[in-house]
mmCIF file of C-alpha atoms in Angstrom:
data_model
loop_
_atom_site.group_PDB
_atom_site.id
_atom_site.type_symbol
_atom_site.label_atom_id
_atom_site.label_comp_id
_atom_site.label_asym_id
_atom_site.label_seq_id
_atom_site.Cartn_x
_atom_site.Cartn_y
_atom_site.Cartn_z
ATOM 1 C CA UNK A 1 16.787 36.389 -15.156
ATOM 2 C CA UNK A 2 18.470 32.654 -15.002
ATOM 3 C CA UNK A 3 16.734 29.730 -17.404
ATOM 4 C CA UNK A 4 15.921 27.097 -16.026
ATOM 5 C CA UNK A 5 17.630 24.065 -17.391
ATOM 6 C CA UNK A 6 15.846 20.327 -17.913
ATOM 7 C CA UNK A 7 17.570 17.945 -16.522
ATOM 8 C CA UNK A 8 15.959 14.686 -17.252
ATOM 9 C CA UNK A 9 12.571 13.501 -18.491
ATOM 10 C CA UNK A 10 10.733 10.240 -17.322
ATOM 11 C CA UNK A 11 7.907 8.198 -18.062
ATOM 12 C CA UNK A 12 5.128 6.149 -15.642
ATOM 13 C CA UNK A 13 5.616 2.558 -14.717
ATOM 14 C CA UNK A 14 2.807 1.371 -17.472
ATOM 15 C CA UNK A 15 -0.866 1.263 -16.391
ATOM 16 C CA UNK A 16 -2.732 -0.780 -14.052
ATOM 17 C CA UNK A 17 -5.765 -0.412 -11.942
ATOM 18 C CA UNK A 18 -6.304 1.266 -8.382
ATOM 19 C CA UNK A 19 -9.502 0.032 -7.083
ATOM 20 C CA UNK A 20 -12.032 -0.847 -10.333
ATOM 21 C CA UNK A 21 -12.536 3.205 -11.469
ATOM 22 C CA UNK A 22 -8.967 4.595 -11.800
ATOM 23 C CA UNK A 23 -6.459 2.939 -14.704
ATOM 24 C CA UNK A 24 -2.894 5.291 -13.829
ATOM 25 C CA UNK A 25 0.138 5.520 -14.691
ATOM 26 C CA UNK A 26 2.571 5.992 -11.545
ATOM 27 C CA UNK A 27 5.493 8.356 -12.884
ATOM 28 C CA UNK A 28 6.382 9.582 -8.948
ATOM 29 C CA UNK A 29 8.058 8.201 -6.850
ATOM 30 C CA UNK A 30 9.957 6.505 -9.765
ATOM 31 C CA UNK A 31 13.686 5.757 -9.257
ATOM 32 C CA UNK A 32 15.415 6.723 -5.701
ATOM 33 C CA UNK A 33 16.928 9.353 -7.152
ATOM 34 C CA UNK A 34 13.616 11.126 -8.857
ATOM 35 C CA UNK A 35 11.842 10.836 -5.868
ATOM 36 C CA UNK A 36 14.392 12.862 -3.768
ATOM 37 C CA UNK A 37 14.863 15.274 -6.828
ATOM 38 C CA UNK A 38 10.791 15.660 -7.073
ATOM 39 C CA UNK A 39 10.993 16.693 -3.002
ATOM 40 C CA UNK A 40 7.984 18.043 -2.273
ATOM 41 C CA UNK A 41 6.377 15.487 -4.567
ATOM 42 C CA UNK A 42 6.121 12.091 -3.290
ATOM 43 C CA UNK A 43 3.114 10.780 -5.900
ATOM 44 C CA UNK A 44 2.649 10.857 -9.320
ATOM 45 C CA UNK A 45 -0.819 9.289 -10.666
ATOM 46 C CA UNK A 46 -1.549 10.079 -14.222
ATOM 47 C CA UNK A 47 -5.259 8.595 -15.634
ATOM 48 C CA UNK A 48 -5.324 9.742 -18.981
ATOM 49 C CA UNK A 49 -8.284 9.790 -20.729
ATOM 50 C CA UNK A 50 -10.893 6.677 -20.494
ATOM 51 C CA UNK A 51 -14.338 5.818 -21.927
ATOM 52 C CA UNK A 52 -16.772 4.116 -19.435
ATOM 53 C CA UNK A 53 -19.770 2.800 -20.044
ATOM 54 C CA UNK A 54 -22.863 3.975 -17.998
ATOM 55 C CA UNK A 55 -23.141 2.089 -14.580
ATOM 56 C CA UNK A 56 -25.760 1.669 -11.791
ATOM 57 C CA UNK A 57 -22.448 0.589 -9.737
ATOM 58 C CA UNK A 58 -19.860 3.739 -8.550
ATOM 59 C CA UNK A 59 -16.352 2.637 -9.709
ATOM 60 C CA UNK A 60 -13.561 3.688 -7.593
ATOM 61 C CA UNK A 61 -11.899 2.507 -4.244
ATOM 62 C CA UNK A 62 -13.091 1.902 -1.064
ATOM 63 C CA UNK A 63 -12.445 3.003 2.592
ATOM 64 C CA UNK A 64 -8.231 3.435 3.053
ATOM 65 C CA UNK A 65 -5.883 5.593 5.417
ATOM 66 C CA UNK A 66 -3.534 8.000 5.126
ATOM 67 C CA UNK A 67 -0.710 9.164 7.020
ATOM 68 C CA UNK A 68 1.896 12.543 7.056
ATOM 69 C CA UNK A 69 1.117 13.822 3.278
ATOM 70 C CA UNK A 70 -1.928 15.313 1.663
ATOM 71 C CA UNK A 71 -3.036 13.897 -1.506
ATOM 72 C CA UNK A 72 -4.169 16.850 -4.467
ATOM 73 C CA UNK A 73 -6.570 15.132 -6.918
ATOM 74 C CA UNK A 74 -7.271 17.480 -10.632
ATOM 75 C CA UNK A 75 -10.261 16.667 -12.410
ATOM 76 C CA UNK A 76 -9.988 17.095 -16.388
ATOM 77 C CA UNK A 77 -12.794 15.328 -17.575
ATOM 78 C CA UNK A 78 -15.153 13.523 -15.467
ATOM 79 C CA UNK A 79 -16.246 14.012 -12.164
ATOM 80 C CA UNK A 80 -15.155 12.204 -9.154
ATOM 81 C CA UNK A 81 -16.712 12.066 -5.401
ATOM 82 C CA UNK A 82 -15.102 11.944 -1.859
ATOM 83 C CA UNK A 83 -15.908 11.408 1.554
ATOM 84 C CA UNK A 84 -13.597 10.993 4.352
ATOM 85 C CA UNK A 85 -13.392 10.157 8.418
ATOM 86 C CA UNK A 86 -13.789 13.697 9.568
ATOM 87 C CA UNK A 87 -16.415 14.331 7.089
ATOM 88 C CA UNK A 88 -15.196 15.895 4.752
ATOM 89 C CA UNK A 89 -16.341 15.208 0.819
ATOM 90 C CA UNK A 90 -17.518 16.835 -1.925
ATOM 91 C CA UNK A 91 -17.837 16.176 -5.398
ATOM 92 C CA UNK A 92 -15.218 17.639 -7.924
ATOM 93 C CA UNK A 93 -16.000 18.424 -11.859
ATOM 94 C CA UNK A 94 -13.973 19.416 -14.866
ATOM 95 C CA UNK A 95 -11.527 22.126 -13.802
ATOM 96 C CA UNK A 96 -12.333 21.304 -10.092
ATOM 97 C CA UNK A 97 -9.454 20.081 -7.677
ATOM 98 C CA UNK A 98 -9.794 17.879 -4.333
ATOM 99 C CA UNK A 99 -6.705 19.164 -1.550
ATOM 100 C CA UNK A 100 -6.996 16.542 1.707
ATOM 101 C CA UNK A 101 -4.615 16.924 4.413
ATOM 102 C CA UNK A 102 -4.201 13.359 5.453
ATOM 103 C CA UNK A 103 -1.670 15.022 8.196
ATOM 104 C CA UNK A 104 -1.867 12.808 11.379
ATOM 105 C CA UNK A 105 -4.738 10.201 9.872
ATOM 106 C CA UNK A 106 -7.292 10.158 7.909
ATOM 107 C CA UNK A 107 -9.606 7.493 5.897
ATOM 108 C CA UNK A 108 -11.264 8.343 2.812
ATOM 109 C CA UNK A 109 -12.828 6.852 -0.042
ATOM 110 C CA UNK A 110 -13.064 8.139 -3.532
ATOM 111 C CA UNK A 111 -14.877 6.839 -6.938
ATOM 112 C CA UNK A 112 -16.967 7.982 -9.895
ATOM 113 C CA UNK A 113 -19.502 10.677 -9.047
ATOM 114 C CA UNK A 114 -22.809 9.002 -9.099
ATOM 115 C CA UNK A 115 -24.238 11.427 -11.747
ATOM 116 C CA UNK A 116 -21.677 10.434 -14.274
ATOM 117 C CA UNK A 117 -21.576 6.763 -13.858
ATOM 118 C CA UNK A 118 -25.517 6.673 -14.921
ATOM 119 C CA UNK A 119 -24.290 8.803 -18.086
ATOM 120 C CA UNK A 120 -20.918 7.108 -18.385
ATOM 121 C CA UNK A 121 -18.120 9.320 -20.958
ATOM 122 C CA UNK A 122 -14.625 10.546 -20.698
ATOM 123 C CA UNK A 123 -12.880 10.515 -17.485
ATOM 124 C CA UNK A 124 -9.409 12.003 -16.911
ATOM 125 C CA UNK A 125 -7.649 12.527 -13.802
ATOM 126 C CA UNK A 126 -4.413 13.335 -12.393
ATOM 127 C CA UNK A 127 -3.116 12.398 -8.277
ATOM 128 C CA UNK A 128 -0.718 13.928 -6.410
ATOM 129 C CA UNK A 129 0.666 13.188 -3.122
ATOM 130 C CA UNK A 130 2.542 16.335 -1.312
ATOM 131 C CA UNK A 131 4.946 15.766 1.357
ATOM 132 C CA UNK A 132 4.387 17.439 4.591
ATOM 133 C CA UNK A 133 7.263 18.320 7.267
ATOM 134 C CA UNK A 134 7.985 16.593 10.009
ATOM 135 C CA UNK A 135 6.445 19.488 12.452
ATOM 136 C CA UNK A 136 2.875 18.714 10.783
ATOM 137 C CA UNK A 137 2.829 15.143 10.059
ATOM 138 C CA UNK A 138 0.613 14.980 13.113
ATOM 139 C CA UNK A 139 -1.450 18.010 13.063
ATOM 140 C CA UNK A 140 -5.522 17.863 12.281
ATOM 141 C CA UNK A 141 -6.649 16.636 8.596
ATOM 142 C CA UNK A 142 -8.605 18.748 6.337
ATOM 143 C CA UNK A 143 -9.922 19.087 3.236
ATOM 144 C CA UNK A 144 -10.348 21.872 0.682
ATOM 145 C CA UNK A 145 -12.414 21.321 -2.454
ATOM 146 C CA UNK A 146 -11.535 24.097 -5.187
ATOM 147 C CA UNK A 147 -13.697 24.959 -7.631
ATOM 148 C CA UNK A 148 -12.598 25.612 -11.249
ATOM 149 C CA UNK A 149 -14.293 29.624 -10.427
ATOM 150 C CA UNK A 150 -11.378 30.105 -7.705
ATOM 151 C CA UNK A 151 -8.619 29.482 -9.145
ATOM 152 C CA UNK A 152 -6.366 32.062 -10.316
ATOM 153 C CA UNK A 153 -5.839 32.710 -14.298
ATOM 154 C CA UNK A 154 -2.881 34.345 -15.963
ATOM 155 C CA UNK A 155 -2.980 35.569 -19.629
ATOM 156 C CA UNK A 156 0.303 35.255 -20.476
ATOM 157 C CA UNK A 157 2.116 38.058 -23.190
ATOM 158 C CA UNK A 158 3.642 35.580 -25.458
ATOM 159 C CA UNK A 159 0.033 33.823 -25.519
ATOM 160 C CA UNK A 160 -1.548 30.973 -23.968
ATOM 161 C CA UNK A 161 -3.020 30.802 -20.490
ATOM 162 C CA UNK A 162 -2.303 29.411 -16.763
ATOM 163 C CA UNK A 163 -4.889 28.643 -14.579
ATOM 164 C CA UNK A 164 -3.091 28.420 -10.651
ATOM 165 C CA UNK A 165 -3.911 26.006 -8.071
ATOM 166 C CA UNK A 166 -1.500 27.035 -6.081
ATOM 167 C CA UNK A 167 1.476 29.419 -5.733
ATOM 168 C CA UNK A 168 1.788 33.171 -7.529
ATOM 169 C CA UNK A 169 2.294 34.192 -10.993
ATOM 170 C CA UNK A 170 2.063 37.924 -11.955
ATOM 171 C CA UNK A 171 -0.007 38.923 -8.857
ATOM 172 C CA UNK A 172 -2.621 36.350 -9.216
ATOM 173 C CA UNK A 173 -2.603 33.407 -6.611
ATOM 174 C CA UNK A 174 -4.130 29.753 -6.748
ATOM 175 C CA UNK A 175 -6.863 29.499 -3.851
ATOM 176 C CA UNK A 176 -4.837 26.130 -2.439
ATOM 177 C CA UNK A 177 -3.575 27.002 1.174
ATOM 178 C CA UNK A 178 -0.348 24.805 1.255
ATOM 179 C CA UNK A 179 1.971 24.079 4.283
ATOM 180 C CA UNK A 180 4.952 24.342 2.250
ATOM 181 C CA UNK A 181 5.497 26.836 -0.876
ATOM 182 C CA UNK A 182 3.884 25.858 -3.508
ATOM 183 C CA UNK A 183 3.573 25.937 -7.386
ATOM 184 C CA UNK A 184 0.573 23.952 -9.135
ATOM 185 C CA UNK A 185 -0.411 25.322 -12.331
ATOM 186 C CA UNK A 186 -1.850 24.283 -15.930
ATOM 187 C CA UNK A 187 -0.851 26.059 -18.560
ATOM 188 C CA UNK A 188 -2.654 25.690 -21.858
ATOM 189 C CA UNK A 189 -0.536 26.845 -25.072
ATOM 190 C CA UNK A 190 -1.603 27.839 -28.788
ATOM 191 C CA UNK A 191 -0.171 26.251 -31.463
ATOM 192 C CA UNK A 192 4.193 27.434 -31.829
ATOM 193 C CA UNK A 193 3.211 29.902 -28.721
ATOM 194 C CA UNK A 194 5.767 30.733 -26.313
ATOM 195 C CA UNK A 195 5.274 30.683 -22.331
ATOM 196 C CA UNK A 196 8.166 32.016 -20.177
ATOM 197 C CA UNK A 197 7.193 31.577 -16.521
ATOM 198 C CA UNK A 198 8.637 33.224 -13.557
ATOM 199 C CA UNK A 199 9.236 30.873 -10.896
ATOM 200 C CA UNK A 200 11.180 30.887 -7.455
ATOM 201 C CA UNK A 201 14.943 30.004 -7.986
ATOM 202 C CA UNK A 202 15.564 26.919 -5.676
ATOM 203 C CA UNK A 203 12.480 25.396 -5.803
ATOM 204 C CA UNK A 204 11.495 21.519 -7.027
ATOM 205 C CA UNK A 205 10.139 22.182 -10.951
ATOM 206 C CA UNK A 206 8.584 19.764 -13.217
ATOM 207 C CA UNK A 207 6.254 19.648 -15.743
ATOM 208 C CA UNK A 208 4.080 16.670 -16.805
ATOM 209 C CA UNK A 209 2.566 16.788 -20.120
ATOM 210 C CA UNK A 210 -1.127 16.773 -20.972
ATOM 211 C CA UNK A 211 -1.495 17.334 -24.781
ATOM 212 C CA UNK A 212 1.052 17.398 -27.191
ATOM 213 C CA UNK A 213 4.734 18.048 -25.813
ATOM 214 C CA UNK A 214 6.992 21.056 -25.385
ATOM 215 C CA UNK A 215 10.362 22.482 -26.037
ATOM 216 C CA UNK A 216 12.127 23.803 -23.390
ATOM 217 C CA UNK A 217 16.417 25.197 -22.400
ATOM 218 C CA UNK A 218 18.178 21.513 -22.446
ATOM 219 C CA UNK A 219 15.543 19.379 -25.157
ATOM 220 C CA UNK A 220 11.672 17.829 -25.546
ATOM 221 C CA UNK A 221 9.289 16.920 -23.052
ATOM 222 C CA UNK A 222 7.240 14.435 -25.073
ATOM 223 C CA UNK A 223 2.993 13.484 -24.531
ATOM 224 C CA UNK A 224 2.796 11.885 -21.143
ATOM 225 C CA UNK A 225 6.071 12.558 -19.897
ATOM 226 C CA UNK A 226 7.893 14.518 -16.763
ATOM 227 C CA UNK A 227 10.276 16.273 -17.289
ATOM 228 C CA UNK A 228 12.301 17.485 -14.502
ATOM 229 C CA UNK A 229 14.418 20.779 -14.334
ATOM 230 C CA UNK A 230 17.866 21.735 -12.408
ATOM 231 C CA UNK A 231 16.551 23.874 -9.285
ATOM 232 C CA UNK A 232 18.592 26.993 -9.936
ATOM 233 C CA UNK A 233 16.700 29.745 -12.171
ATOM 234 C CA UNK A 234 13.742 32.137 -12.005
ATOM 235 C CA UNK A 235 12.888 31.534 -15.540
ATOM 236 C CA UNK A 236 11.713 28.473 -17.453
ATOM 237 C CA UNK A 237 10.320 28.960 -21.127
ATOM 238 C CA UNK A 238 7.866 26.912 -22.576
ATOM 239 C CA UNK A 239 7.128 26.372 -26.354
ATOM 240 C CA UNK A 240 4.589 24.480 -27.730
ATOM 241 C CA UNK A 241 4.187 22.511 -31.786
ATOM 242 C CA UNK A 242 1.900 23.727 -34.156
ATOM 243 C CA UNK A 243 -0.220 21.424 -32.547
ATOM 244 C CA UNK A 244 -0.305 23.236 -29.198
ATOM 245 C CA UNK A 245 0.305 21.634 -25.781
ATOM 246 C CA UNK A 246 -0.789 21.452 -22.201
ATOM 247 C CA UNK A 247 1.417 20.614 -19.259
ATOM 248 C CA UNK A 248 0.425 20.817 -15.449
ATOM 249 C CA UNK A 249 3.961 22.455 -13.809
ATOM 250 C CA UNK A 250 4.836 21.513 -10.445
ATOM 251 C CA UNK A 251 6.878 23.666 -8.656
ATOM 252 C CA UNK A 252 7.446 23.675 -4.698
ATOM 253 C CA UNK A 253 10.323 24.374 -2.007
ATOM 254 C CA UNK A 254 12.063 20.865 -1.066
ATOM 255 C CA UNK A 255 11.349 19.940 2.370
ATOM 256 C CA UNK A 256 14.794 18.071 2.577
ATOM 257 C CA UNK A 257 13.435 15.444 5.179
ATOM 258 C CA UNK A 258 14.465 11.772 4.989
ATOM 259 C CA UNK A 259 10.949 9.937 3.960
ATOM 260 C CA UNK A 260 9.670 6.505 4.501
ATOM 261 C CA UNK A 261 7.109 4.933 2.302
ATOM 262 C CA UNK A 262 4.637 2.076 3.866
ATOM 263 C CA UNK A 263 2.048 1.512 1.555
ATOM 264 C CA UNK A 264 -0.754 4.445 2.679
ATOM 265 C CA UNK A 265 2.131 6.052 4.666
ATOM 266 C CA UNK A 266 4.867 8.520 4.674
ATOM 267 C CA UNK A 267 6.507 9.429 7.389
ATOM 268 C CA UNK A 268 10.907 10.570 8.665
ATOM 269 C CA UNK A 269 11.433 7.253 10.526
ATOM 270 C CA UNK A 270 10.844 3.634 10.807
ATOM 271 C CA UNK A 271 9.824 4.046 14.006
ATOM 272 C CA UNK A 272 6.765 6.055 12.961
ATOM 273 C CA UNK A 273 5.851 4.143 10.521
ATOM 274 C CA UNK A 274 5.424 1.100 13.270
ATOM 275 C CA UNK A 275 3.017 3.908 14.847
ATOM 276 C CA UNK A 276 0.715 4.658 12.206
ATOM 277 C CA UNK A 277 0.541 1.142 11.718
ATOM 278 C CA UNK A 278 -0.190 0.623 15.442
ATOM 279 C CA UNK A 279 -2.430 3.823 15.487
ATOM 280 C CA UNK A 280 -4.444 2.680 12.505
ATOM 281 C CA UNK A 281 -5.383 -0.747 13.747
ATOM 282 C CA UNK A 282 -6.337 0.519 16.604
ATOM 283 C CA UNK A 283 -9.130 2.426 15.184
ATOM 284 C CA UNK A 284 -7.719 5.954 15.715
ATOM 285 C CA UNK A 285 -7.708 6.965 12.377
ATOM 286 C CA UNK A 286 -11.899 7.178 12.782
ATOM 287 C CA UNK A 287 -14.593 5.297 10.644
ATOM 288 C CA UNK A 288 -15.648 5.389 7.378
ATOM 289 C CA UNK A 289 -18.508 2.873 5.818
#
């Protein structure tokens, strides 16, 4: 077995709003060079925990596209709802997880699910967007709502516990069926417990930080932070304070595509960008009140 080394460890871009229901902090795409070292990972939105008020009025943001990625919402606390142009939607809870292909266009809406608003509480979130490769930028959306009962769970020997989204960890596998391979996992440690993690030498790995922060080969990964690792190893080992810790590790094989941002889109060239631009105000991407 090789250890995985970290290499560096970054924090979001402070917080702001998207739409009136989610208050993030972005820590992907970051700098130039963390978003080609996070390859498959294009999006980091972090909303840590919030108190809201109970509402007659769903918080959240309205109607928007998406091109060439999928976007992979967690729920923590909270409970969010979706609906989208191909109608697809579902409501996710605690444990829960939202996977939309966005793929060749899509428009979809998200905000507060209408049960919790009335009640109001804790809300806590995380957003991902996933690259896809070139050869299915433009292939048919989906959606795949994942319920906390299908994921996969791993007791690990040294203590503590993963729960998979996606990818494999001693013989259990996350439910998420992913274009690319994939590692999305949270792992929940025990106060000075221990997690070493097999994962697939080559591949992207990070780990974002929940609750408390972590030790790992190379330094600290602090509350709130990502750290990111060197890509060769099969090994990285995880220990948490006396306090414990909780980190959601992202793990996948780099696509190794050039990528270019426009606002809702991500696509290999300029020209395609122009496109979905094109495509999208010409109604193609389908309707969504």
């Amino acid at each position: 077995m090789t250890e995985r080394k970290l290499a560096n460890v970054y924090a979001g871009d402070g917080f702001h709003w998207v739409g009136d229901g989610f208050y993030v902090t972005q820590v992907l795409p970051g700098t130039p060079e963390l978003q080609k070292a996070a390859d498959p990972f294009l999006l980091l939105d972090y909303n840590p925990v919030r108190e809201y008020p109970p509402s007659t009025r769903l918080r959240g943001v309205g109607p928007h596209p998406h091109r060439g990625f999928e976007t992979v919402t967690l729920a923590f606390e909270g409970a969010v709802q979706h609906h989208d142009s191909t109608g697809g939607g579902g409501t996710i809870y605690p444990g829960d997880a939202q996977w939309m292909t966005a793929a060749r266009g899509i428009l979809h809406k998200e905000y507060h699910a209408e049960e919790f608003a009335k009640t109001g509480g804790r809300f806590h979130m995380m957003q991902l967007w996933v690259n896809l490769p070139a050869k299915d930028k433009m292939s048919e959306p989906g959606y795949q709502a994942l319920t906390a009962e299908s994921m996969g769970k791993v007791k690990l020997a040294g203590g503590g516990t993963v729960t998979l989204y996606a990818g494999e960890l001693d013989g259990e596998r996350g439910p998420a069926r992913t274009h690319t391979p994939m590692e999305l996992w949270d792992v929940r440690l025990s106060a000075n417990e221990t997690a070493e993690l097999a994962v697939p030498d080559g591949h992207t790995l990070m780990i974002f930080v929940l609750d408390g922060d972590v030790t790992t080969e190379g330094g600290m990964i602090g509350f709130e932070k990502l750290g990111l690792f060197e890509r060769t190893g099969d090994t990285v080992t995880v220990t948490a304070p006396e306090t414990g810790a909780r980190f959601i590790l992202l793990g996948g094989e780099p696509i190794g595509e050039p990528v270019i941002f426009y606002g809702p889109f991500a696509m290999n060239t300029q020209a395609e960008i122009v496109q979905a631009v094109n495509d999208f105000n010409a109604g193609t991407f389908g309707t969504l009140v």
